[in-house]
Amino acid sequence: MSIHTILKMGDPRLLRHAQPVFAFDAPELHQLVTDLQDTMAAANGAGLAAPQIGVDLQVVIFGS
């Protein structure tokens, strides 16, 4: 479980181009999704994208 800092508008890292995901069963992707879920839950969010925590991948999650 890792809770990451959510980047705010104006952070230059949010302007980088996110890369597509090609390895869907990679342990790194599973860990990223877990980190996104933990971070979103800690922020009481409804959705979170990987670039919002500084990871340049095209991954987004939604939940309650």
GROMACS .gro file of C-alpha atoms in nm:
model
   64
    1MET     CA    1   0.000   0.000   0.000
    2SER     CA    2   0.139   0.335  -0.109
    3ILE     CA    3  -0.043   0.662  -0.092
    4HIS     CA    4   0.105   0.913  -0.334
    5THR     CA    5   0.087   1.289  -0.349
    6ILE     CA    6  -0.170   1.400  -0.606
    7LEU     CA    7  -0.022   1.657  -0.841
    8LYS     CA    8  -0.209   1.985  -0.872
    9MET     CA    9  -0.289   2.189  -1.183
   10GLY     CA   10   0.017   2.384  -1.291
   11ASP     CA   11   0.263   2.106  -1.211
   12PRO     CA   12   0.474   2.058  -1.527
   13ARG     CA   13   0.469   1.678  -1.484
   14LEU     CA   14   0.100   1.686  -1.577
   15LEU     CA   15   0.194   1.815  -1.924
   16ARG     CA   16   0.401   1.509  -2.016
   17HIS     CA   17   0.257   1.263  -2.264
   18ALA     CA   18   0.140   0.941  -2.101
   19GLN     CA   19   0.250   0.619  -2.268
   20PRO     CA   20   0.017   0.331  -2.356
   21VAL     CA   21   0.027   0.013  -2.148
   22PHE     CA   22   0.137  -0.301  -2.331
   23ALA     CA   23   0.202  -0.551  -2.048
   24PHE     CA   24  -0.131  -0.599  -1.875
   25ASP     CA   25  -0.033  -0.881  -1.641
   26ALA     CA   26   0.290  -0.723  -1.517
   27PRO     CA   27   0.344  -0.701  -1.142
   28GLU     CA   28   0.435  -0.333  -1.185
   29LEU     CA   29   0.095  -0.257  -1.337
   30HIS     CA   30  -0.084  -0.444  -1.058
   31GLN     CA   31   0.114  -0.241  -0.801
   32LEU     CA   32   0.032   0.083  -0.983
   33VAL     CA   33  -0.341   0.003  -0.979
   34THR     CA   34  -0.321  -0.078  -0.607
   35ASP     CA   35  -0.139   0.249  -0.541
   36LEU     CA   36  -0.400   0.441  -0.744
   37GLN     CA   37  -0.682   0.278  -0.546
   38ASP     CA   38  -0.515   0.353  -0.212
   39THR     CA   39  -0.438   0.712  -0.309
   40MET     CA   40  -0.789   0.772  -0.442
   41ALA     CA   41  -0.947   0.626  -0.127
   42ALA     CA   42  -0.725   0.840   0.098
   43ALA     CA   43  -0.836   1.151  -0.093
   44ASN     CA   44  -1.204   1.049  -0.098
   45GLY     CA   45  -1.187   1.071  -0.475
   46ALA     CA   46  -1.408   0.929  -0.746
   47GLY     CA   47  -1.135   0.869  -1.004
   48LEU     CA   48  -0.763   0.904  -1.052
   49ALA     CA   49  -0.522   0.880  -1.345
   50ALA     CA   50  -0.162   0.763  -1.325
   51PRO     CA   51  -0.020   1.098  -1.446
   52GLN     CA   52  -0.185   1.263  -1.143
   53ILE     CA   53   0.061   1.075  -0.921
   54GLY     CA   54   0.356   1.135  -1.154
   55VAL     CA   55   0.343   0.809  -1.352
   56ASP     CA   56   0.344   0.861  -1.730
   57LEU     CA   57   0.114   0.573  -1.825
   58GLN     CA   58  -0.235   0.574  -1.974
   59VAL     CA   59  -0.406   0.422  -1.671
   60VAL     CA   60  -0.719   0.557  -1.504
   61ILE     CA   61  -0.941   0.414  -1.233
   62PHE     CA   62  -1.294   0.500  -1.121
   63GLY     CA   63  -1.470   0.388  -0.808
   64SER     CA   64  -1.653   0.488  -0.499
   0.00000   0.00000   0.00000
